[in-house]
mmCIF file of C-alpha atoms in Angstrom:
data_model
loop_
_atom_site.group_PDB
_atom_site.id
_atom_site.type_symbol
_atom_site.label_atom_id
_atom_site.label_comp_id
_atom_site.label_asym_id
_atom_site.label_seq_id
_atom_site.Cartn_x
_atom_site.Cartn_y
_atom_site.Cartn_z
ATOM 1 C CA MET A 236 6.993 35.679 -15.840
ATOM 2 C CA THR A 237 6.608 32.039 -16.835
ATOM 3 C CA THR A 238 3.159 30.411 -16.807
ATOM 4 C CA VAL A 239 2.360 27.035 -15.247
ATOM 5 C CA PHE A 240 -0.819 25.038 -15.728
ATOM 6 C CA VAL A 241 -1.846 22.845 -12.791
ATOM 7 C CA SER A 242 -3.922 19.946 -14.129
ATOM 8 C CA HIS A 243 -5.466 18.813 -10.826
ATOM 9 C CA PRO A 244 -9.293 18.978 -10.905
ATOM 10 C CA PRO A 245 -10.609 21.624 -8.448
ATOM 11 C CA ALA A 246 -12.022 18.946 -6.114
ATOM 12 C CA LYS A 247 -8.637 17.248 -5.943
ATOM 13 C CA LEU A 248 -6.379 20.278 -5.610
ATOM 14 C CA ALA A 249 -6.512 20.618 -1.826
ATOM 15 C CA ASN A 250 -5.840 16.946 -1.098
ATOM 16 C CA TYR A 251 -3.286 16.302 -3.814
ATOM 17 C CA PHE A 252 -1.406 19.618 -4.065
ATOM 18 C CA GLY A 253 -2.434 21.917 -1.246
ATOM 19 C CA ASP A 254 -2.597 25.596 -0.375
ATOM 20 C CA ARG A 255 1.060 25.915 0.681
ATOM 21 C CA ALA A 256 2.362 24.516 -2.573
ATOM 22 C CA THR A 257 -0.063 26.645 -4.575
ATOM 23 C CA ALA A 258 1.131 29.787 -2.797
ATOM 24 C CA ALA A 259 4.774 28.820 -3.306
ATOM 25 C CA LEU A 260 4.099 28.223 -7.012
ATOM 26 C CA ARG A 261 2.422 31.637 -7.413
ATOM 27 C CA ALA A 262 5.626 33.221 -6.018
ATOM 28 C CA ILE A 263 7.679 31.945 -8.957
ATOM 29 C CA ALA A 264 5.180 31.802 -11.853
ATOM 30 C CA GLN A 265 1.812 32.824 -13.153
ATOM 31 C CA VAL A 266 -0.519 29.994 -12.293
ATOM 32 C CA ARG A 267 -3.395 28.715 -14.394
ATOM 33 C CA LEU A 268 -5.689 26.212 -12.654
ATOM 34 C CA ASN A 269 -7.788 23.485 -14.221
ATOM 35 C CA PRO A 270 -11.426 24.650 -14.240
ATOM 36 C CA SER A 271 -12.853 21.204 -14.995
ATOM 37 C CA ASP A 272 -13.846 18.570 -12.429
ATOM 38 C CA ALA A 273 -13.506 15.867 -15.100
ATOM 39 C CA GLU A 274 -10.231 14.188 -15.983
ATOM 40 C CA LEU A 275 -8.772 16.039 -18.956
ATOM 41 C CA SER A 276 -8.116 14.411 -22.312
ATOM 42 C CA SER A 277 -4.891 15.440 -24.038
ATOM 43 C CA ARG A 278 -6.953 17.622 -26.437
ATOM 44 C CA GLU A 279 -8.737 19.369 -23.524
ATOM 45 C CA LEU A 280 -5.486 19.831 -21.697
ATOM 46 C CA ALA A 281 -3.843 21.262 -24.781
ATOM 47 C CA ASP A 282 -6.685 23.798 -25.190
ATOM 48 C CA LEU A 283 -6.394 24.884 -21.536
ATOM 49 C CA ALA A 284 -2.600 24.979 -21.404
ATOM 50 C CA GLN A 285 -1.972 26.980 -24.571
ATOM 51 C CA ASP A 286 1.017 29.339 -24.163
ATOM 52 C CA CYS A 287 2.030 27.710 -20.855
ATOM 53 C CA ASP A 288 5.689 27.012 -20.185
ATOM 54 C CA ALA A 289 5.094 24.037 -17.880
ATOM 55 C CA ILE A 290 2.361 21.641 -16.783
ATOM 56 C CA ILE A 291 2.138 20.182 -13.297
ATOM 57 C CA SER A 292 0.596 16.772 -13.885
ATOM 58 C CA TYR A 293 -2.103 15.296 -11.686
ATOM 59 C CA ARG A 294 -2.096 11.494 -11.230
ATOM 60 C CA GLN A 295 -4.537 10.886 -14.088
ATOM 61 C CA THR A 296 -3.193 13.484 -16.506
ATOM 62 C CA VAL A 297 -1.815 11.945 -19.703
ATOM 63 C CA GLY A 298 1.268 13.326 -21.389
ATOM 64 C CA ASP A 299 1.182 11.840 -24.898
ATOM 65 C CA GLU A 300 2.355 12.572 -28.425
ATOM 66 C CA ALA A 301 -0.777 14.550 -29.242
ATOM 67 C CA LEU A 302 -0.325 16.826 -26.223
ATOM 68 C CA PHE A 303 3.337 17.648 -26.844
ATOM 69 C CA ALA A 304 2.683 18.243 -30.527
ATOM 70 C CA ALA A 305 -0.185 20.599 -29.723
ATOM 71 C CA LEU A 306 1.801 22.729 -27.238
ATOM 72 C CA PRO A 307 4.836 24.148 -29.050
ATOM 73 C CA GLN A 308 5.627 26.521 -26.186
ATOM 74 C CA LEU A 309 5.624 23.860 -23.500
ATOM 75 C CA LYS A 310 9.056 23.324 -21.943
ATOM 76 C CA ALA A 311 8.399 21.019 -19.002
ATOM 77 C CA PHE A 312 5.890 18.353 -17.957
ATOM 78 C CA VAL A 313 6.315 17.977 -14.193
ATOM 79 C CA ARG A 314 4.769 14.935 -12.546
ATOM 80 C CA CYS A 315 3.570 15.517 -8.981
ATOM 81 C CA ALA A 316 4.244 11.869 -8.159
ATOM 82 C CA ILE A 317 6.886 9.214 -8.645
ATOM 83 C CA ASP A 318 4.982 7.083 -11.188
ATOM 84 C CA ILE A 319 5.467 8.429 -14.711
ATOM 85 C CA ARG A 320 3.749 5.706 -16.687
ATOM 86 C CA ASN A 321 1.139 8.286 -17.713
ATOM 87 C CA ILE A 322 3.840 10.112 -19.688
ATOM 88 C CA ASP A 323 5.224 9.101 -23.084
ATOM 89 C CA VAL A 324 8.787 10.152 -22.269
ATOM 90 C CA ALA A 325 10.028 9.283 -25.747
ATOM 91 C CA SER A 326 7.447 11.642 -27.314
ATOM 92 C CA ALA A 327 8.339 14.357 -24.799
ATOM 93 C CA SER A 328 11.979 13.981 -25.765
ATOM 94 C CA ARG A 329 11.247 14.186 -29.469
ATOM 95 C CA HIS A 330 9.472 17.487 -28.845
ATOM 96 C CA GLY A 331 12.202 18.737 -26.510
ATOM 97 C CA VAL A 332 10.020 18.794 -23.413
ATOM 98 C CA LEU A 333 11.639 18.155 -20.038
ATOM 99 C CA VAL A 334 9.934 15.471 -17.893
ATOM 100 C CA THR A 335 10.432 15.253 -14.154
ATOM 101 C CA GLN A 336 9.061 13.088 -11.346
ATOM 102 C CA ALA A 337 8.858 13.600 -7.593
ATOM 103 C CA SER A 338 10.499 11.366 -5.061
ATOM 104 C CA ALA A 339 8.556 9.129 -2.714
ATOM 105 C CA GLY A 340 6.986 11.132 0.071
ATOM 106 C CA PHE A 341 4.588 8.409 1.132
ATOM 107 C CA ILE A 342 6.952 5.891 2.644
ATOM 108 C CA THR A 343 5.632 6.290 6.198
ATOM 109 C CA SER A 344 1.975 6.702 5.211
ATOM 110 C CA VAL A 345 1.861 3.593 2.971
ATOM 111 C CA SER A 346 3.777 1.504 5.564
ATOM 112 C CA GLU A 347 1.274 2.517 8.227
ATOM 113 C CA TRP A 348 -1.588 1.618 5.905
ATOM 114 C CA VAL A 349 -0.040 -1.860 5.519
ATOM 115 C CA VAL A 350 0.320 -2.314 9.268
ATOM 116 C CA GLY A 351 -3.262 -1.145 9.764
ATOM 117 C CA THR A 352 -4.616 -3.675 7.282
ATOM 118 C CA MET A 353 -2.538 -6.493 8.796
ATOM 119 C CA ILE A 354 -4.114 -5.773 12.178
ATOM 120 C CA ASP A 355 -7.574 -5.452 10.582
ATOM 121 C CA LEU A 356 -7.250 -8.708 8.633
ATOM 122 C CA GLY A 357 -5.775 -10.629 11.545
ATOM 123 C CA ARG A 358 -8.444 -9.520 13.981
ATOM 124 C CA GLY A 359 -11.453 -9.243 11.649
ATOM 125 C CA ILE A 360 -12.057 -5.641 12.717
ATOM 126 C CA SER A 361 -13.808 -4.376 9.598
ATOM 127 C CA ALA A 362 -16.068 -7.432 9.359
ATOM 128 C CA SER A 363 -17.058 -7.253 13.019
ATOM 129 C CA ALA A 364 -17.674 -3.478 12.807
ATOM 130 C CA ALA A 365 -19.848 -3.976 9.723
ATOM 131 C CA SER A 366 -21.977 -6.532 11.533
ATOM 132 C CA TYR A 367 -22.502 -4.195 14.482
ATOM 133 C CA HIS A 368 -23.398 -1.356 12.111
ATOM 134 C CA ALA A 369 -26.012 -3.597 10.547
ATOM 135 C CA GLY A 370 -27.451 -4.468 13.970
ATOM 136 C CA ARG A 371 -26.103 -8.009 14.065
ATOM 137 C CA LEU A 372 -24.010 -9.610 16.769
ATOM 138 C CA PRO A 373 -20.999 -11.186 15.029
ATOM 139 C CA PRO A 374 -19.857 -14.596 16.243
ATOM 140 C CA PRO A 375 -16.670 -14.530 18.301
ATOM 141 C CA ALA A 376 -13.656 -15.151 16.129
ATOM 142 C CA MET A 377 -10.129 -15.956 17.254
ATOM 143 C CA GLY A 378 -7.724 -13.255 16.105
ATOM 144 C CA ARG A 379 -4.082 -13.372 15.190
ATOM 145 C CA GLU A 380 -1.316 -11.241 16.719
ATOM 146 C CA LEU A 381 1.308 -9.698 14.551
ATOM 147 C CA ARG A 382 3.927 -10.650 17.097
ATOM 148 C CA GLY A 383 5.379 -13.952 16.038
ATOM 149 C CA SER A 384 3.698 -13.901 12.610
ATOM 150 C CA THR A 385 5.740 -14.051 9.434
ATOM 151 C CA LEU A 386 5.673 -11.063 7.144
ATOM 152 C CA GLY A 387 6.659 -11.751 3.545
ATOM 153 C CA VAL A 388 7.620 -8.633 1.575
ATOM 154 C CA ILE A 389 7.823 -8.780 -2.222
ATOM 155 C CA GLY A 390 10.142 -6.062 -3.436
ATOM 156 C CA TYR A 391 12.739 -4.334 -1.247
ATOM 157 C CA GLY A 392 12.409 -0.648 -2.040
ATOM 158 C CA GLN A 393 12.035 2.419 0.124
ATOM 159 C CA ILE A 394 8.615 1.511 1.536
ATOM 160 C CA SER A 395 9.673 -2.041 2.219
ATOM 161 C CA ARG A 396 12.757 -0.898 4.167
ATOM 162 C CA TYR A 397 10.652 1.267 6.420
ATOM 163 C CA LEU A 398 7.903 -1.352 6.792
ATOM 164 C CA CYS A 399 10.410 -4.047 7.740
ATOM 165 C CA ASP A 400 11.808 -1.896 10.517
ATOM 166 C CA VAL A 401 8.296 -1.313 11.849
ATOM 167 C CA ALA A 402 7.575 -5.055 11.660
ATOM 168 C CA LEU A 403 10.792 -5.783 13.583
ATOM 169 C CA ALA A 404 9.598 -3.451 16.340
ATOM 170 C CA LEU A 405 6.368 -5.488 16.440
ATOM 171 C CA ASN A 406 8.418 -8.696 16.833
ATOM 172 C CA MET A 407 7.408 -10.143 13.506
ATOM 173 C CA ARG A 408 9.536 -12.569 11.540
ATOM 174 C CA ILE A 409 10.445 -11.124 8.133
ATOM 175 C CA VAL A 410 11.272 -12.765 4.833
ATOM 176 C CA VAL A 411 11.992 -10.748 1.714
ATOM 177 C CA HIS A 412 11.969 -11.562 -2.005
ATOM 178 C CA ASP A 413 13.748 -9.230 -4.416
ATOM 179 C CA PRO A 414 15.932 -10.711 -7.188
ATOM 180 C CA TYR A 415 17.588 -7.350 -7.844
ATOM 181 C CA THR A 416 18.305 -5.865 -4.443
ATOM 182 C CA ALA A 417 20.074 -7.417 -1.465
ATOM 183 C CA THR A 418 18.713 -6.481 1.945
ATOM 184 C CA ASP A 419 22.129 -6.667 3.651
ATOM 185 C CA ARG A 420 20.229 -7.174 6.911
ATOM 186 C CA ALA A 421 20.891 -10.125 9.156
ATOM 187 C CA GLU A 422 17.429 -9.682 10.695
ATOM 188 C CA PHE A 423 15.702 -10.578 7.419
ATOM 189 C CA GLU A 424 15.889 -13.758 5.480
ATOM 190 C CA GLN A 425 16.081 -13.229 1.703
ATOM 191 C CA VAL A 426 14.234 -16.075 0.011
ATOM 192 C CA SER A 427 12.827 -17.196 -3.321
ATOM 193 C CA PHE A 428 9.349 -16.116 -4.392
ATOM 194 C CA GLU A 429 7.983 -19.614 -3.814
ATOM 195 C CA ALA A 430 9.538 -19.868 -0.337
ATOM 196 C CA LEU A 431 8.120 -16.498 0.664
ATOM 197 C CA LEU A 432 4.589 -17.510 -0.372
ATOM 198 C CA ALA A 433 4.851 -20.828 1.497
ATOM 199 C CA GLN A 434 6.152 -19.365 4.724
ATOM 200 C CA SER A 435 4.266 -16.070 5.187
ATOM 201 C CA ASP A 436 1.208 -15.287 7.276
ATOM 202 C CA PHE A 437 0.970 -11.915 5.556
ATOM 203 C CA VAL A 438 2.173 -11.509 1.950
ATOM 204 C CA VAL A 439 2.728 -7.836 1.140
ATOM 205 C CA CYS A 440 3.286 -6.778 -2.449
ATOM 206 C CA LEU A 441 5.525 -3.704 -2.844
ATOM 207 C CA ALA A 442 7.326 -4.507 -6.084
ATOM 208 C CA PRO A 443 7.258 -1.991 -8.990
ATOM 209 C CA ALA A 444 4.961 -2.531 -11.948
ATOM 210 C CA THR A 445 7.077 -3.824 -14.844
ATOM 211 C CA GLU A 446 6.677 -6.385 -17.617
ATOM 212 C CA ALA A 447 8.431 -8.892 -15.340
ATOM 213 C CA THR A 448 5.956 -8.371 -12.466
ATOM 214 C CA GLU A 449 2.735 -8.268 -14.573
ATOM 215 C CA ASN A 450 0.260 -10.724 -12.968
ATOM 216 C CA MET A 451 2.968 -12.187 -10.759
ATOM 217 C CA MET A 452 0.257 -12.911 -8.191
ATOM 218 C CA ASN A 453 -1.622 -15.463 -10.263
ATOM 219 C CA ALA A 454 -3.453 -18.735 -9.545
ATOM 220 C CA ARG A 455 -0.212 -20.573 -9.013
ATOM 221 C CA ALA A 456 1.058 -17.946 -6.578
ATOM 222 C CA PHE A 457 -2.108 -17.886 -4.510
ATOM 223 C CA ALA A 458 -2.126 -21.728 -4.425
ATOM 224 C CA ALA A 459 1.359 -21.600 -2.919
ATOM 225 C CA MET A 460 0.207 -19.487 0.024
ATOM 226 C CA GLN A 461 -0.997 -20.959 3.304
ATOM 227 C CA PRO A 462 -4.805 -21.162 3.640
ATOM 228 C CA HIS A 463 -4.748 -18.991 6.757
ATOM 229 C CA ALA A 464 -2.521 -16.343 5.094
ATOM 230 C CA PHE A 465 -3.548 -12.877 3.892
ATOM 231 C CA PHE A 466 -2.487 -11.055 0.732
ATOM 232 C CA ILE A 467 -1.939 -7.274 0.805
ATOM 233 C CA ASN A 468 -1.266 -5.136 -2.280
ATOM 234 C CA ALA A 469 0.071 -1.618 -1.801
ATOM 235 C CA SER A 470 2.006 -1.476 -5.075
ATOM 236 C CA ARG A 471 0.050 -1.522 -8.353
ATOM 237 C CA GLY A 472 -2.914 -3.452 -9.636
ATOM 238 C CA ASN A 473 -0.896 -4.707 -12.622
ATOM 239 C CA LEU A 474 0.829 -7.213 -10.364
ATOM 240 C CA VAL A 475 -2.355 -9.154 -9.595
ATOM 241 C CA ASP A 476 -4.472 -11.498 -11.730
ATOM 242 C CA GLU A 477 -7.836 -10.405 -10.356
ATOM 243 C CA ARG A 478 -9.747 -13.439 -11.602
ATOM 244 C CA ALA A 479 -7.243 -15.674 -9.849
ATOM 245 C CA LEU A 480 -7.514 -13.608 -6.688
ATOM 246 C CA LEU A 481 -11.307 -13.877 -6.640
ATOM 247 C CA ALA A 482 -11.130 -17.594 -7.276
ATOM 248 C CA ALA A 483 -8.653 -18.063 -4.412
ATOM 249 C CA LEU A 484 -10.907 -16.107 -2.075
ATOM 250 C CA ASP A 485 -14.001 -18.005 -3.104
ATOM 251 C CA ALA A 486 -12.294 -21.383 -2.681
ATOM 252 C CA GLY A 487 -10.680 -20.504 0.658
ATOM 253 C CA VAL A 488 -7.218 -20.917 -0.834
ATOM 254 C CA ILE A 489 -6.263 -17.762 1.122
ATOM 255 C CA ALA A 490 -8.002 -16.259 4.115
ATOM 256 C CA GLY A 491 -8.491 -12.724 2.741
ATOM 257 C CA CYS A 492 -6.778 -9.694 1.321
ATOM 258 C CA ALA A 493 -6.415 -5.925 1.544
ATOM 259 C CA LEU A 494 -5.965 -3.704 -1.485
ATOM 260 C CA ASP A 495 -5.265 -0.018 -1.940
ATOM 261 C CA VAL A 496 -4.644 -0.407 -5.656
ATOM 262 C CA GLY A 497 -6.174 -2.272 -8.583
ATOM 263 C CA ARG A 498 -7.115 -2.141 -12.246
ATOM 264 C CA ALA A 499 -9.931 0.429 -11.966
ATOM 265 C CA PRO A 500 -9.241 4.051 -13.039
ATOM 266 C CA ASP A 501 -6.603 5.854 -10.983
ATOM 267 C CA GLN A 502 -5.235 2.484 -9.906
ATOM 268 C CA MET A 503 -8.158 1.935 -7.549
ATOM 269 C CA PRO A 504 -9.306 -1.584 -6.601
ATOM 270 C CA SER A 505 -11.761 -2.987 -9.110
ATOM 271 C CA PRO A 506 -15.404 -2.858 -7.838
ATOM 272 C CA ASP A 507 -16.015 -6.596 -8.179
ATOM 273 C CA VAL A 508 -12.882 -7.361 -6.117
ATOM 274 C CA ALA A 509 -13.678 -4.633 -3.548
ATOM 275 C CA ALA A 510 -17.183 -6.092 -3.037
ATOM 276 C CA HIS A 511 -15.918 -9.488 -1.968
ATOM 277 C CA PRO A 512 -16.657 -10.204 1.709
ATOM 278 C CA ARG A 513 -13.045 -11.275 2.380
ATOM 279 C CA VAL A 514 -11.556 -8.084 0.931
ATOM 280 C CA ILE A 515 -10.663 -4.799 2.578
ATOM 281 C CA ALA A 516 -10.435 -2.277 -0.243
ATOM 282 C CA THR A 517 -9.524 1.392 0.014
ATOM 283 C CA PRO A 518 -9.607 3.814 -2.951
ATOM 284 C CA HIS A 519 -5.889 4.413 -3.411
ATOM 285 C CA ILE A 520 -5.477 6.455 -0.223
ATOM 286 C CA GLY A 521 -2.469 4.743 1.307
ATOM 287 C CA GLY A 522 -0.285 7.760 0.555
ATOM 288 C CA LEU A 523 -2.965 10.385 1.308
ATOM 289 C CA THR A 524 -1.681 12.147 4.429
ATOM 290 C CA PRO A 525 -0.680 15.823 4.708
ATOM 291 C CA PRO A 526 3.072 15.164 5.054
ATOM 292 C CA ALA A 527 3.077 12.749 2.134
ATOM 293 C CA VAL A 528 1.153 15.024 -0.206
ATOM 294 C CA GLU A 529 3.062 18.153 0.779
ATOM 295 C CA HIS A 530 6.388 16.421 0.254
ATOM 296 C CA GLN A 531 5.680 15.797 -3.404
ATOM 297 C CA ALA A 532 3.847 19.037 -4.080
ATOM 298 C CA MET A 533 6.564 21.212 -2.565
ATOM 299 C CA GLU A 534 9.242 19.198 -4.325
ATOM 300 C CA THR A 535 7.423 19.838 -7.597
ATOM 301 C CA VAL A 536 7.495 23.591 -6.954
ATOM 302 C CA SER A 537 11.223 23.355 -6.134
ATOM 303 C CA GLN A 538 11.826 21.453 -9.356
ATOM 304 C CA LEU A 539 10.132 24.219 -11.354
ATOM 305 C CA ALA A 540 12.258 26.871 -9.652
ATOM 306 C CA GLU A 541 15.332 24.928 -10.747
ATOM 307 C CA ILE A 542 13.968 24.446 -14.269
ATOM 308 C CA PHE A 543 13.276 28.173 -14.713
ATOM 309 C CA GLN A 544 16.888 28.908 -13.665
ATOM 310 C CA GLY A 545 18.254 26.522 -16.276
ATOM 311 C CA ARG A 546 19.182 23.752 -13.907
ATOM 312 C CA ALA A 547 18.042 20.145 -14.283
ATOM 313 C CA PRO A 548 16.458 19.240 -10.945
ATOM 314 C CA LYS A 549 16.811 15.946 -9.178
ATOM 315 C CA GLY A 550 14.029 13.929 -10.741
ATOM 316 C CA ALA A 551 14.647 15.017 -14.330
ATOM 317 C CA VAL A 552 14.417 11.975 -16.610
ATOM 318 C CA ASN A 553 15.306 13.350 -20.047
ATOM 319 C CA ALA A 554 17.305 16.564 -19.567
ATOM 320 C CA ALA A 555 19.736 15.772 -22.397
ATOM 321 C CA GLU A 556 16.889 15.649 -24.921
ATOM 322 C CA ALA A 557 14.883 18.625 -23.605
ATOM 323 C CA TYR A 558 15.992 21.175 -26.218
ATOM 324 C CA ARG A 559 12.973 23.460 -25.765
ATOM 325 C CA TRP A 560 13.818 23.855 -22.111
ATOM 326 C CA ARG A 561 17.519 24.412 -22.781
ATOM 327 C CA LYS A 562 16.804 27.008 -25.455
ATOM 328 C CA ALA A 563 14.281 28.895 -23.295
ATOM 329 C CA PHE A 564 16.245 28.967 -20.082
ATOM 330 C CA GLY A 565 19.856 28.574 -21.216
ATOM 331 C CA ALA A 566 19.929 25.180 -19.534
ATOM 332 C CA GLY A 567 22.529 22.487 -19.354
ATOM 333 C CA ALA A 568 21.908 18.773 -19.156
ATOM 334 C CA SER A 569 23.616 18.026 -15.849
ATOM 335 C CA ARG A 570 22.054 16.137 -12.961
ATOM 336 C CA ALA A 571 19.695 14.226 -15.210
ATOM 337 C CA GLY A 572 18.793 10.607 -14.650
ATOM 338 C CA PRO A 573 15.791 8.334 -14.149
ATOM 339 C CA MET A 574 14.458 7.408 -10.762
ATOM 340 C CA GLY A 575 12.527 4.385 -9.573
ATOM 341 C CA THR A 576 8.792 4.066 -10.185
ATOM 342 C CA SER A 577 7.502 1.781 -7.410
ATOM 343 C CA ARG A 578 4.242 2.849 -5.797
#
């Protein structure tokens, strides 16, 4: 039977893979679990995954040249998420290792996180609750309803589509900026980046992290927003110039922000940004709900079942180059093709 190494630290296994997926994996392979609570270096991972046919990659697990060179029996590096920026796909291909990624299972959960933070920001819920916890009576503050407010969505991917439908049900006005994808929806106005910033009461960042979007939310972008507007990032920390964000918050250029991502390890909000009194920061938990986690974990197990039968699963990104996998399982290179990497 084939052997699979699961790189999730023990403390993370239940929340980010789960008992059902673990049981399903044991039904198709011998399973070797990560014994270390620390994030594994490629050398440590190579030592632990010797003689394994596949690795299931936790969100922090790096797949680099050193790892693939050190594991000559490895046939597949399976990412239990959609974001594969932790994997050097070119190196995997040179060593004949198949790389796969999961599809987005967190569309609903991240959208609901965004709606929750819009309500929180607009009504000052977290700030008022913190005052009461500290034994202080907060001054009455006028809140803002979502109904009638303008939601500006940067990037029109799967999460954005779902979020926009929820916002419509809440009677929000919606503007969208995406230079690559047309909304084809009469209910939404597709606008330039500058127009979106100028019009929106809530600016929600859901664009993928690419060279083109690096630091797109910079000093100029924040200055273009309305002073009563809020910025919400549920995409990646790479899209935000954090110094510019802090300066905008300090100067009252924007009213506040909510972040589930940032430039700290594991894409968490940076501590200095999270500590700002006008910031609601959560530690990258927008997609952490049982249905979202199980979707990706069970899809990962299904991908491995396909891989072991010589079929390239949906989500394979380099099947044509994965000669180790093809040789071991008599595989073809059909159904291969890259997927998106937003969120």
